[in-house]
Every structure is written in structure tokens, then in C-alpha cells.
Coordinates of N, CA and C in Angstrom, one line a residue:
Chain A
G1 N -54.9 -65.0 -21.4 CA -53.9 -65.7 -21.0 C -52.7 -65.1 -20.1
A2 N -51.6 -66.1 -20.0 CA -50.4 -65.5 -19.2 C -49.4 -64.6 -19.9
G3 N -49.4 -64.9 -21.2 CA -48.2 -64.4 -22.3 C -49.1 -64.2 -23.4
V4 N -48.1 -63.6 -24.3 CA -48.4 -63.2 -25.6 C -48.7 -64.2 -26.2
S5 N -49.9 -64.4 -27.1 CA -50.2 -65.6 -28.3 C -50.5 -65.0 -29.4
Q6 N -49.4 -65.8 -29.8 CA -49.7 -65.7 -31.7 C -50.2 -66.8 -32.6
S7 N -50.8 -66.5 -33.6 CA -51.6 -67.5 -34.8 C -51.3 -66.7 -36.0
P8 N -51.1 -67.8 -36.5 CA -50.6 -69.4 -36.5 C -49.5 -69.4 -35.9
R9 N -49.2 -70.4 -35.5 CA -47.9 -70.6 -35.5 C -46.7 -70.6 -36.8
Y10 N -47.4 -71.5 -37.7 CA -46.9 -71.8 -39.0 C -47.3 -71.4 -40.2
K11 N -46.9 -70.6 -40.9 CA -48.0 -70.5 -42.2 C -47.3 -70.6 -43.3
V12 N -47.9 -71.1 -44.4 CA -47.3 -71.8 -45.6 C -48.3 -71.0 -46.5
A13 N -47.6 -70.1 -47.6 CA -48.3 -69.6 -48.7 C -47.7 -69.3 -49.8
K14 N -48.5 -69.5 -51.0 CA -48.0 -69.2 -52.1 C -47.3 -67.8 -52.5
R15 N -46.3 -67.6 -53.1 CA -46.0 -66.3 -54.0 C -47.3 -65.5 -54.3
G16 N -47.5 -64.4 -54.0 CA -48.9 -63.5 -54.4 C -50.0 -64.0 -53.5
Q17 N -49.8 -64.4 -52.5 CA -51.2 -64.5 -51.6 C -51.3 -63.6 -50.5
D18 N -52.3 -63.3 -49.7 CA -51.9 -62.9 -49.1 C -52.1 -63.1 -47.6
V19 N -51.5 -62.8 -46.7 CA -51.7 -63.3 -45.2 C -51.5 -62.5 -44.1
A20 N -52.2 -63.2 -43.2 CA -52.8 -62.1 -42.1 C -52.0 -63.0 -40.9
L21 N -51.6 -62.1 -40.0 CA -50.9 -62.9 -38.6 C -51.5 -62.2 -37.5
R22 N -51.8 -63.3 -36.4 CA -52.5 -62.4 -34.9 C -51.7 -62.2 -34.1
C23 N -52.0 -61.1 -33.7 CA -51.0 -61.2 -31.7 C -52.4 -60.8 -30.7
D24 N -52.1 -61.8 -29.9 CA -52.9 -61.2 -28.6 C -51.6 -60.7 -27.4
P25 N -51.9 -59.4 -27.3 CA -50.9 -59.4 -26.1 C -51.3 -59.7 -25.0
I26 N -50.4 -59.5 -24.1 CA -51.0 -59.7 -22.4 C -52.0 -58.6 -21.9
S27 N -53.2 -59.0 -21.4 CA -53.9 -58.3 -21.1 C -53.6 -56.9 -19.9
G28 N -54.2 -55.5 -20.9 CA -53.6 -54.7 -20.0 C -52.4 -54.1 -20.6
H29 N -51.7 -54.6 -21.3 CA -50.4 -53.9 -21.9 C -50.6 -52.9 -23.1
V30 N -50.0 -51.6 -22.9 CA -50.2 -50.5 -24.0 C -49.8 -50.7 -25.5
S31 N -48.5 -51.3 -24.7 CA -47.6 -50.9 -25.9 C -47.6 -52.4 -26.7
L32 N -47.9 -52.7 -28.3 CA -47.4 -53.8 -28.9 C -46.7 -53.1 -30.0
F33 N -45.5 -54.6 -30.5 CA -44.7 -54.2 -31.4 C -44.9 -55.5 -32.2
W34 N -44.4 -55.4 -33.7 CA -44.2 -56.4 -34.5 C -42.6 -56.4 -34.8
Y35 N -42.2 -57.5 -34.8 CA -40.9 -57.6 -35.3 C -40.7 -58.8 -36.5
Q36 N -39.6 -58.7 -37.6 CA -39.5 -59.6 -38.1 C -37.8 -60.3 -38.0
Q37 N -37.9 -61.4 -37.6 CA -37.1 -62.9 -37.5 C -36.5 -63.6 -38.6
A38 N -35.4 -62.6 -39.0 CA -34.5 -63.7 -40.2 C -33.9 -64.8 -39.7
L39 N -33.5 -66.0 -39.9 CA -32.7 -66.7 -39.5 C -31.2 -66.8 -39.5
G40 N -30.6 -66.7 -37.8 CA -29.5 -66.2 -37.6 C -29.5 -64.7 -37.2
Q41 N -30.2 -64.5 -37.1 CA -30.2 -62.6 -37.1 C -31.1 -62.2 -35.7
G42 N -31.0 -60.3 -35.2 CA -31.7 -60.5 -33.8 C -33.1 -60.3 -34.6
P43 N -34.0 -59.9 -34.0 CA -35.8 -59.1 -34.4 C -35.4 -58.1 -34.8
E44 N -35.9 -57.6 -36.4 CA -36.1 -55.8 -36.6 C -37.3 -55.6 -36.5
F45 N -37.1 -54.5 -35.8 CA -38.4 -53.2 -35.6 C -39.2 -53.3 -37.0
L46 N -40.6 -53.5 -37.0 CA -41.7 -53.4 -38.1 C -42.3 -52.5 -37.2
T47 N -43.1 -52.3 -36.6 CA -44.1 -50.9 -35.9 C -44.3 -51.2 -34.4
Y48 N -45.1 -50.0 -34.1 CA -45.3 -50.1 -32.9 C -46.7 -49.2 -32.5
F49 N -47.5 -49.8 -31.6 CA -48.6 -49.3 -31.0 C -48.6 -49.1 -30.0
Q50 N -49.2 -48.2 -29.4 CA -49.6 -47.5 -28.5 C -51.3 -47.7 -28.1
N51 N -51.6 -48.4 -27.5 CA -53.2 -48.6 -27.3 C -53.5 -48.6 -28.9
E52 N -54.5 -48.0 -29.2 CA -55.2 -48.2 -31.1 C -53.9 -47.6 -31.8
A53 N -53.6 -46.6 -31.2 CA -52.6 -45.8 -32.2 C -51.5 -46.3 -32.6
Q54 N -50.9 -46.3 -34.2 CA -50.0 -47.1 -34.6 C -48.9 -45.7 -34.5
L55 N -48.2 -45.6 -33.5 CA -47.3 -44.4 -33.4 C -46.2 -44.5 -34.6
D56 N -45.3 -45.6 -34.9 CA -44.5 -45.9 -35.7 C -44.6 -47.1 -36.3
K57 N -44.3 -46.5 -37.8 CA -44.5 -47.7 -38.8 C -43.3 -47.6 -40.1
S58 N -41.8 -46.9 -39.1 CA -40.8 -46.9 -39.8 C -40.5 -48.1 -40.6
G59 N -40.0 -49.0 -39.4 CA -39.6 -50.0 -39.7 C -40.4 -51.4 -41.1
L60 N -41.5 -51.1 -41.6 CA -42.0 -51.9 -42.7 C -41.7 -51.9 -43.7
P61 N -41.5 -52.9 -44.3 CA -40.4 -53.2 -45.6 C -40.9 -52.7 -46.5
S62 N -42.4 -52.4 -47.0 CA -42.8 -52.1 -47.8 C -44.5 -51.6 -47.9
D63 N -44.9 -50.8 -48.5 CA -46.7 -51.0 -48.6 C -47.3 -52.3 -48.9
R64 N -46.6 -53.4 -48.7 CA -47.6 -54.6 -49.0 C -47.6 -54.7 -47.6
F65 N -47.2 -54.4 -46.5 CA -47.3 -54.8 -45.1 C -48.2 -53.8 -44.6
F66 N -49.3 -54.1 -43.4 CA -50.2 -53.3 -43.2 C -50.2 -53.7 -41.7
A67 N -50.6 -52.9 -40.3 CA -50.7 -53.4 -39.4 C -51.8 -52.6 -38.8
E68 N -52.6 -53.6 -37.8 CA -53.9 -52.4 -37.5 C -53.5 -53.2 -35.8
R69 N -54.4 -51.9 -35.2 CA -54.9 -53.1 -33.6 C -55.8 -51.9 -33.1
P70 N -57.4 -52.0 -33.8 CA -58.6 -51.4 -33.8 C -58.8 -50.6 -32.4
E71 N -58.7 -52.1 -31.4 CA -59.4 -51.4 -30.3 C -58.5 -51.4 -29.4
G72 N -57.3 -51.5 -29.5 CA -56.4 -51.6 -28.3 C -56.0 -52.7 -27.8
S73 N -56.3 -54.0 -28.3 CA -55.8 -55.0 -27.6 C -55.1 -55.9 -28.9
V74 N -55.7 -57.0 -29.5 CA -55.4 -57.7 -30.8 C -54.6 -56.7 -31.8
S75 N -53.7 -57.2 -32.5 CA -53.2 -56.6 -33.6 C -53.2 -57.9 -34.7
T76 N -53.0 -57.5 -36.0 CA -53.2 -58.5 -37.1 C -51.9 -57.3 -37.7
L77 N -51.2 -58.4 -38.5 CA -50.2 -58.0 -39.5 C -50.7 -58.4 -40.8
K78 N -50.9 -57.6 -41.8 CA -51.1 -58.1 -43.2 C -50.1 -58.0 -44.0
I79 N -50.0 -58.9 -44.8 CA -48.9 -59.0 -46.0 C -49.7 -59.1 -47.3
Q80 N -49.6 -58.2 -48.1 CA -50.1 -58.5 -49.4 C -49.2 -58.7 -50.2
R81 N -49.9 -59.6 -51.3 CA -49.0 -60.4 -52.3 C -47.7 -60.6 -52.0
T82 N -48.0 -61.4 -51.2 CA -46.3 -62.0 -50.5 C -45.4 -62.3 -51.4
Q83 N -43.7 -62.1 -51.1 CA -42.9 -62.7 -52.1 C -42.2 -63.5 -51.0
Q84 N -40.9 -64.0 -51.8 CA -40.2 -65.1 -51.1 C -39.5 -64.5 -50.0
E85 N -38.9 -63.0 -50.2 CA -38.0 -62.4 -49.0 C -38.5 -62.2 -48.0
D86 N -40.3 -62.1 -47.9 CA -41.4 -62.1 -46.5 C -40.8 -63.4 -45.5
S87 N -40.5 -64.7 -46.3 CA -40.2 -65.6 -45.4 C -39.2 -65.2 -44.4
A88 N -40.1 -65.7 -42.9 CA -38.9 -65.3 -41.8 C -40.1 -65.4 -40.7
V89 N -39.8 -65.0 -39.5 CA -40.5 -66.0 -38.4 C -40.9 -64.1 -38.1
Y90 N -42.1 -63.8 -37.6 CA -42.6 -62.8 -37.2 C -43.0 -62.7 -36.0
L91 N -42.5 -61.6 -34.8 CA -43.0 -61.6 -33.2 C -43.5 -60.4 -33.2
C92 N -44.3 -60.8 -32.2 CA -45.2 -59.6 -31.5 C -44.7 -59.5 -30.0
A93 N -44.4 -58.8 -29.5 CA -44.3 -58.1 -28.1 C -45.4 -57.2 -27.4
S94 N -45.2 -57.2 -26.0 CA -46.2 -56.0 -25.8 C -45.2 -55.7 -24.7
S95 N -45.8 -54.3 -24.1 CA -45.1 -54.0 -22.9 C -46.1 -53.3 -22.2
L96 N -45.7 -53.2 -20.8 CA -47.3 -52.6 -20.0 C -46.9 -50.9 -20.5
A97 N -45.9 -50.4 -20.5 CA -45.8 -48.8 -20.5 C -45.4 -48.6 -21.5
P98 N -45.9 -47.3 -21.9 CA -45.6 -46.6 -23.4 C -43.9 -46.6 -23.7
T99 N -42.9 -46.5 -22.5 CA -41.3 -46.4 -22.6 C -41.2 -47.7 -22.7
S100 N -40.0 -47.2 -22.9 CA -38.7 -48.4 -23.0 C -38.5 -49.3 -22.0
Q101 N -39.4 -50.2 -21.9 CA -39.7 -51.0 -20.9 C -39.5 -52.9 -21.2
P102 N -39.1 -53.8 -20.6 CA -38.9 -54.9 -20.9 C -40.2 -55.4 -21.8
Q103 N -39.9 -55.9 -22.7 CA -41.1 -56.3 -23.6 C -41.1 -57.9 -23.4
H104 N -42.2 -58.3 -23.8 CA -43.0 -59.6 -23.9 C -43.4 -60.5 -25.3
F105 N -42.3 -61.1 -25.6 CA -42.4 -61.8 -26.5 C -43.2 -63.1 -26.9
G106 N -44.1 -63.3 -27.7 CA -44.9 -64.1 -28.3 C -44.2 -65.5 -29.1
D107 N -44.6 -66.3 -29.5 CA -43.5 -67.7 -29.8 C -43.5 -67.2 -31.6
G108 N -44.0 -66.5 -32.1 CA -43.8 -65.9 -33.2 C -44.7 -67.3 -34.3
T109 N -44.9 -66.3 -35.7 CA -45.7 -66.9 -36.3 C -44.5 -66.9 -37.6
R110 N -44.1 -68.4 -37.8 CA -43.0 -68.7 -39.0 C -43.7 -68.9 -40.6
L111 N -43.1 -67.7 -41.2 CA -43.9 -67.7 -42.3 C -43.0 -68.3 -43.5
S112 N -43.4 -69.1 -44.3 CA -42.8 -69.5 -45.6 C -43.6 -69.0 -46.6
I113 N -43.0 -68.9 -47.8 CA -43.7 -68.6 -49.1 C -42.8 -69.3 -50.0
L114 N -43.8 -69.4 -50.7 CA -43.0 -70.8 -51.9 C -42.9 -70.3 -53.3
Chain B
G1 N -26.6 -49.5 -41.8 CA -25.7 -50.4 -41.5 C -26.1 -50.9 -40.0
Q2 N -25.5 -51.9 -39.9 CA -25.2 -52.7 -38.5 C -24.9 -51.4 -37.3
Q3 N -25.9 -51.0 -36.6 CA -25.8 -50.0 -35.4 C -25.3 -50.8 -34.3
V4 N -25.9 -52.0 -33.9 CA -25.5 -52.8 -32.8 C -24.9 -53.9 -33.1
M5 N -23.5 -54.3 -32.8 CA -22.9 -55.2 -33.5 C -22.7 -56.3 -32.1
Q6 N -22.4 -57.2 -32.1 CA -22.2 -58.3 -31.1 C -21.2 -59.5 -31.4
I7 N -20.6 -59.6 -30.4 CA -19.3 -61.0 -30.9 C -19.2 -61.5 -29.7
P8 N -18.5 -62.8 -29.3 CA -18.6 -63.4 -30.8 C -20.1 -63.8 -31.7
Q9 N -19.9 -63.9 -32.5 CA -21.2 -64.7 -33.4 C -22.0 -66.6 -32.8
Y10 N -20.9 -66.6 -32.5 CA -20.8 -68.2 -32.3 C -20.0 -68.7 -30.7
Q11 N -20.4 -69.5 -30.1 CA -19.4 -69.3 -28.8 C -19.7 -71.2 -28.4
H12 N -18.8 -72.2 -28.3 CA -19.0 -73.6 -27.9 C -18.1 -73.2 -27.0
V13 N -18.2 -73.7 -25.7 CA -17.7 -74.3 -24.6 C -18.1 -75.6 -24.0
Q14 N -17.4 -75.6 -22.8 CA -17.4 -77.0 -22.1 C -18.1 -76.6 -20.6
E15 N -19.2 -77.7 -20.5 CA -20.0 -77.0 -19.4 C -19.1 -76.8 -18.3
G16 N -19.4 -75.7 -17.4 CA -18.1 -75.3 -16.2 C -17.3 -74.0 -16.7
E17 N -17.1 -74.0 -18.0 CA -16.2 -72.9 -18.4 C -17.1 -71.4 -18.4
D18 N -16.1 -70.7 -18.6 CA -17.4 -69.2 -18.5 C -17.3 -68.8 -20.1
F19 N -17.9 -67.9 -19.8 CA -18.6 -67.2 -21.5 C -19.0 -65.8 -21.1
T20 N -18.4 -64.8 -22.3 CA -18.8 -63.8 -22.4 C -19.1 -63.5 -23.6
T21 N -20.4 -62.4 -23.7 CA -20.8 -61.9 -24.9 C -20.3 -60.5 -25.2
Y22 N -20.2 -59.8 -26.3 CA -20.3 -58.4 -26.1 C -20.7 -57.4 -27.2
C23 N -21.5 -56.6 -26.8 CA -22.1 -55.9 -27.3 C -21.6 -53.8 -27.7
N24 N -21.8 -53.6 -28.8 CA -21.1 -52.0 -29.4 C -22.1 -51.8 -30.3
S25 N -22.5 -50.5 -29.6 CA -23.2 -49.5 -30.4 C -22.6 -48.5 -31.0
S26 N -22.8 -48.3 -32.0 CA -22.5 -46.7 -33.1 C -23.5 -45.7 -32.4
T27 N -23.9 -45.8 -31.8 CA -24.6 -44.5 -31.4 C -25.2 -45.0 -29.5
T28 N -25.1 -44.0 -28.8 CA -25.5 -44.0 -27.5 C -26.9 -44.6 -27.0
L29 N -26.6 -45.4 -26.8 CA -27.8 -46.0 -26.1 C -28.6 -45.7 -24.7
S30 N -30.3 -45.2 -24.5 CA -30.4 -44.9 -23.6 C -30.6 -45.9 -22.2
N31 N -30.7 -47.3 -22.8 CA -30.7 -48.2 -21.9 C -30.2 -49.4 -22.4
I32 N -29.8 -50.6 -22.3 CA -29.3 -51.4 -23.0 C -30.3 -52.7 -22.3
Q33 N -30.8 -53.6 -23.0 CA -31.6 -54.6 -22.5 C -31.2 -56.1 -22.8
W34 N -30.8 -57.2 -22.3 CA -30.7 -58.4 -22.9 C -31.7 -59.3 -22.7
Y35 N -32.1 -60.1 -23.9 CA -32.6 -60.9 -23.8 C -31.9 -62.6 -24.6
K36 N -32.9 -63.8 -24.0 CA -32.0 -65.0 -24.4 C -33.1 -65.5 -25.0
Q37 N -32.7 -66.3 -26.3 CA -33.8 -67.0 -27.0 C -33.3 -68.6 -26.8
R38 N -33.8 -69.4 -26.6 CA -33.5 -70.8 -27.0 C -33.7 -71.5 -28.2
P39 N -33.2 -72.2 -28.8 CA -33.4 -72.9 -30.4 C -35.0 -73.0 -29.8
G40 N -35.7 -72.2 -31.3 CA -37.3 -72.7 -31.6 C -37.9 -72.0 -30.7
G41 N -37.2 -70.9 -29.8 CA -38.1 -70.2 -28.8 C -38.3 -68.7 -29.2
H42 N -38.6 -68.0 -28.4 CA -38.9 -66.6 -28.8 C -37.9 -66.3 -27.6
P43 N -37.4 -64.6 -27.9 CA -36.7 -63.9 -27.1 C -37.2 -63.9 -25.3
V44 N -36.6 -64.1 -24.7 CA -37.2 -63.6 -23.3 C -36.4 -63.0 -22.4
F45 N -36.5 -61.8 -21.9 CA -36.3 -60.6 -21.7 C -35.4 -61.0 -19.9
L46 N -34.1 -60.8 -20.2 CA -33.1 -61.4 -18.8 C -33.0 -60.1 -17.8
I47 N -32.9 -58.7 -18.4 CA -32.3 -57.5 -17.5 C -32.0 -56.1 -18.3
Q48 N -32.5 -55.0 -17.4 CA -32.1 -53.6 -18.1 C -31.0 -53.1 -17.4
L49 N -30.3 -52.1 -18.2 CA -29.1 -51.6 -17.4 C -29.7 -49.9 -17.9
V50 N -29.3 -49.3 -17.1 CA -29.8 -47.7 -17.9 C -28.6 -46.5 -17.2
K51 N -28.3 -46.9 -16.0 CA -27.0 -46.0 -15.7 C -25.6 -46.1 -16.3
S52 N -25.0 -45.2 -16.8 CA -23.4 -45.5 -17.1 C -22.8 -46.4 -16.4
G53 N -22.1 -46.9 -16.3 CA -21.2 -48.0 -15.8 C -21.6 -48.9 -14.6
E54 N -23.1 -49.0 -15.1 CA -23.8 -49.6 -14.1 C -23.5 -51.4 -14.0
V55 N -23.5 -52.1 -12.9 CA -23.3 -53.5 -13.1 C -24.3 -54.3 -12.6
K56 N -24.7 -55.5 -13.1 CA -25.8 -56.0 -12.2 C -25.3 -57.8 -12.2
K57 N -25.8 -58.3 -11.3 CA -25.5 -59.9 -11.0 C -26.9 -60.3 -11.3
Q58 N -27.1 -61.5 -11.8 CA -28.0 -62.7 -11.7 C -27.5 -63.8 -11.2
K59 N -27.4 -64.6 -10.3 CA -27.0 -65.8 -9.7 C -25.7 -65.8 -10.6
R60 N -25.6 -66.7 -11.9 CA -24.1 -66.7 -12.6 C -23.6 -65.3 -13.7
L61 N -25.0 -65.0 -13.8 CA -24.8 -63.8 -14.8 C -24.4 -62.4 -14.5
T62 N -23.4 -62.0 -15.1 CA -23.3 -60.5 -14.7 C -22.7 -59.7 -15.7
F63 N -24.0 -58.6 -15.4 CA -24.3 -57.3 -17.1 C -23.6 -56.0 -16.7
Q64 N -22.7 -55.9 -17.4 CA -22.2 -54.6 -17.4 C -22.6 -53.5 -18.4
F65 N -22.6 -52.3 -18.1 CA -23.2 -50.8 -19.1 C -21.8 -50.3 -18.8
G66 N -21.5 -49.7 -20.5 CA -20.1 -49.2 -20.4 C -20.4 -47.9 -19.9
E67 N -19.5 -47.1 -19.6 CA -19.6 -45.8 -19.0 C -20.0 -44.6 -20.0
A68 N -19.5 -44.9 -21.4 CA -20.2 -44.2 -22.8 C -21.4 -44.3 -22.9
K69 N -22.1 -45.8 -22.2 CA -23.6 -46.2 -23.0 C -23.6 -46.5 -24.3
K70 N -22.4 -46.8 -24.6 CA -22.5 -47.6 -26.1 C -21.9 -49.1 -26.0
N71 N -21.3 -49.5 -25.1 CA -21.0 -50.9 -25.1 C -22.0 -51.6 -23.6
S72 N -21.7 -52.9 -23.8 CA -22.1 -53.8 -22.9 C -21.7 -54.9 -23.2
S73 N -21.8 -55.9 -21.6 CA -21.2 -57.3 -21.9 C -22.1 -58.2 -20.9
L74 N -22.0 -59.9 -20.8 CA -22.7 -60.4 -20.5 C -21.8 -61.4 -20.0
H75 N -21.5 -61.7 -18.7 CA -20.8 -62.9 -18.4 C -21.0 -64.1 -17.8
I76 N -20.9 -64.9 -18.3 CA -21.5 -66.2 -17.6 C -20.8 -66.9 -17.0
T77 N -20.4 -67.2 -15.4 CA -19.7 -67.8 -14.7 C -20.0 -69.5 -14.6
A78 N -19.4 -70.4 -15.1 CA -19.8 -72.1 -15.1 C -20.8 -72.5 -15.5
T79 N -20.7 -72.2 -16.7 CA -22.0 -72.4 -18.0 C -22.4 -73.6 -17.0
Q80 N -23.4 -74.0 -17.7 CA -24.4 -75.3 -17.6 C -25.4 -75.5 -18.9
T81 N -25.6 -76.3 -19.2 CA -26.6 -77.1 -20.2 C -27.6 -75.9 -20.5
T82 N -28.2 -75.7 -19.1 CA -29.1 -74.9 -19.5 C -29.0 -73.5 -20.0
D83 N -28.0 -73.3 -20.0 CA -27.3 -72.1 -20.7 C -27.6 -71.7 -22.1
V84 N -27.6 -73.0 -22.6 CA -27.9 -73.1 -24.4 C -29.0 -72.2 -25.0
G85 N -28.3 -71.2 -25.8 CA -29.5 -70.3 -26.6 C -28.7 -69.2 -27.1
T86 N -29.1 -68.1 -27.9 CA -29.1 -66.9 -28.4 C -28.9 -66.0 -27.6
Y87 N -27.9 -65.0 -27.1 CA -28.1 -63.9 -26.6 C -27.8 -62.7 -27.1
F88 N -28.9 -62.0 -26.9 CA -29.1 -60.6 -27.6 C -29.3 -59.2 -27.0
C89 N -28.3 -58.4 -27.2 CA -28.5 -57.3 -26.4 C -29.4 -56.3 -27.3
A90 N -29.8 -55.2 -26.7 CA -31.1 -54.6 -27.6 C -31.2 -53.3 -26.7
G91 N -31.5 -52.1 -27.7 CA -31.5 -50.9 -26.8 C -32.0 -49.7 -27.7
P92 N -32.8 -48.9 -27.2 CA -32.7 -47.6 -28.0 C -31.8 -46.9 -28.0
L93 N -31.6 -46.5 -29.5 CA -30.5 -45.5 -29.7 C -31.0 -44.2 -29.5
M94 N -30.0 -43.6 -29.1 CA -30.3 -41.9 -28.5 C -29.7 -41.1 -29.5
R95 N -30.6 -40.3 -30.3 CA -30.4 -39.5 -31.4 C -31.4 -38.4 -31.5
S96 N -31.2 -37.1 -32.3 CA -32.2 -36.4 -32.0 C -33.6 -36.6 -32.1
G97 N -34.4 -36.3 -31.8 CA -35.9 -36.9 -31.9 C -36.2 -38.1 -32.2
G98 N -35.3 -39.3 -31.4 CA -35.5 -40.4 -31.3 C -36.5 -40.5 -30.2
S99 N -37.0 -42.2 -30.3 CA -37.7 -42.6 -29.2 C -36.7 -43.7 -28.5
N100 N -37.8 -43.5 -27.0 CA -37.3 -44.9 -26.0 C -37.6 -45.7 -26.0
Y101 N -38.5 -46.3 -27.3 CA -39.1 -47.5 -27.3 C -38.9 -48.6 -28.2
K102 N -37.9 -47.8 -29.1 CA -37.9 -48.5 -30.7 C -36.5 -49.1 -30.3
L103 N -36.6 -50.8 -30.0 CA -35.3 -51.4 -29.7 C -34.6 -52.0 -30.9
T104 N -33.4 -51.7 -31.4 CA -32.6 -52.0 -32.0 C -31.4 -53.4 -31.4
F105 N -31.9 -54.4 -31.9 CA -31.4 -55.7 -31.6 C -29.4 -55.8 -32.3
G106 N -28.8 -56.7 -31.6 CA -27.7 -56.7 -32.0 C -28.5 -58.3 -32.5
K107 N -27.2 -58.7 -33.3 CA -27.7 -60.2 -34.1 C -27.5 -61.1 -33.2
G108 N -26.9 -61.2 -31.9 CA -26.9 -62.2 -30.7 C -25.8 -63.2 -31.0
T109 N -25.0 -63.7 -30.1 CA -24.4 -64.6 -29.7 C -24.6 -66.2 -29.4
L110 N -24.8 -66.8 -29.9 CA -25.0 -68.6 -30.2 C -24.6 -69.1 -29.0
L111 N -24.5 -69.3 -27.9 CA -24.0 -70.3 -27.2 C -24.2 -71.6 -27.3
T112 N -23.2 -72.4 -27.0 CA -23.8 -74.3 -27.1 C -22.6 -74.7 -25.9
V113 N -23.1 -75.2 -25.0 CA -22.6 -76.1 -23.8 C -22.5 -77.5 -24.3
N114 N -20.9 -78.1 -24.2 CA -21.1 -79.3 -24.1 C -20.9 -80.0 -22.7
P115 N -22.0 -81.0 -23.0 CA -22.0 -81.7 -21.1 C -20.6 -82.5 -20.6

């Protein structure tokens, strides 16, 4: 596709359930980022991949959060034992080069934990 | 704590009025990027400034990067209803061993325009 695709667009889960969020970056983009955006806030960095290598996971809030990009393309963000404070929009972005370049964002997954 | 700050948090204008949002970082930025997010949408890249004191224009939008590379501004001349949205500044914080890919975003300025 022409842009970054994320699925599902909306996810409702009960507290304690595990969730998996998918990101399809722009074809050929080396860099892939995950962000968490709370209501009324700017996106906050979670993790960064360069191809299949996860080079930075310093923004992941806890060890319940796990991300992977096994073949250097599609990425999955997994949250285990979800808690209410995990409710947010999870944005994926990709960029062509490994360095600081314009990032192309997907529409995000709005996660609601009941 | 908050390392990239934006003011104002909200701005409501009449169509045709000008609008400015300011971005300040506690740490020198290697570059500054501006994004626009429409209500219910995702951030869309507008521009990147790299050089100290740089000024760039896109039609009615003027972007500036401060001499110390710690602040930036976005000015919109004669706002239109299509300008509605939240404007974010973001940049990689320059510090010892820091990366140049990790963007720190401000909280954004929500602009609403009354037709």
C-alpha cells in the first residue's frame, strides 16, 4: 500500500487479557517506530527497529510490552496482562533511512482496557 | 520531565487571523520537525529544519529554528478552516551518546478556526 497500515483500528480488551497490534510499514522503509499517544498529549516513543533489529526499547513502559519485526517488514506490538493505564492510541511510523528523517504515521490502534 | 514544551496549548481564532505556536526544548535539538494531526487522524509530517536560525516557508506557513537550536515557531498567516488540527513540534535531543532517530514530541497546540 501507499502508506503505513495498522490493525485493528480499535481494540477493546478486558483487564488482564493479552493484545497484539500489527503494523505494516511503507515498503522499503528501514526504520520502524512505535509510539503511545494519550488523549491530549503528543506521541511518546516506545521502541525503534532498524530492519529486523530492535535497536532501542527504552520507551517501553514495562516488561509487559514486547515488540518484534522478525523479517524487517511487518511489526507486532504485544501487551501482556493489560491494565487500564495501557488505554491509549498506539501509533506506528516508518521512515526510509536509519537517521532522523520524516516519519510516516499510520492511523493508529485505539486500545481501550475495561 | 517534559523536555519539549509547546505554547499555547489551545488557540481559537477567527478565519483570516494569524496564528503562532512556540516550541521550546530544555536540550539542544539536532533538528526540529513539525507535524499536523487532524482530529481523529494521525500526525502528518510538515517540515524539517536543521540549521541554526533557519527559516522555511510553505505557502501561508512560516517555520523558524532558533539560533541556539532549542526553540522553534510555526506561524500561519490568514488562517483557514482547513488549518484546524493539532500542531506538534518534535526533535531528537542532542546529548552525549544520544541518537538522532528518537523524536521527543511536544504536547502540541490545538488550533480551532471559526468560519
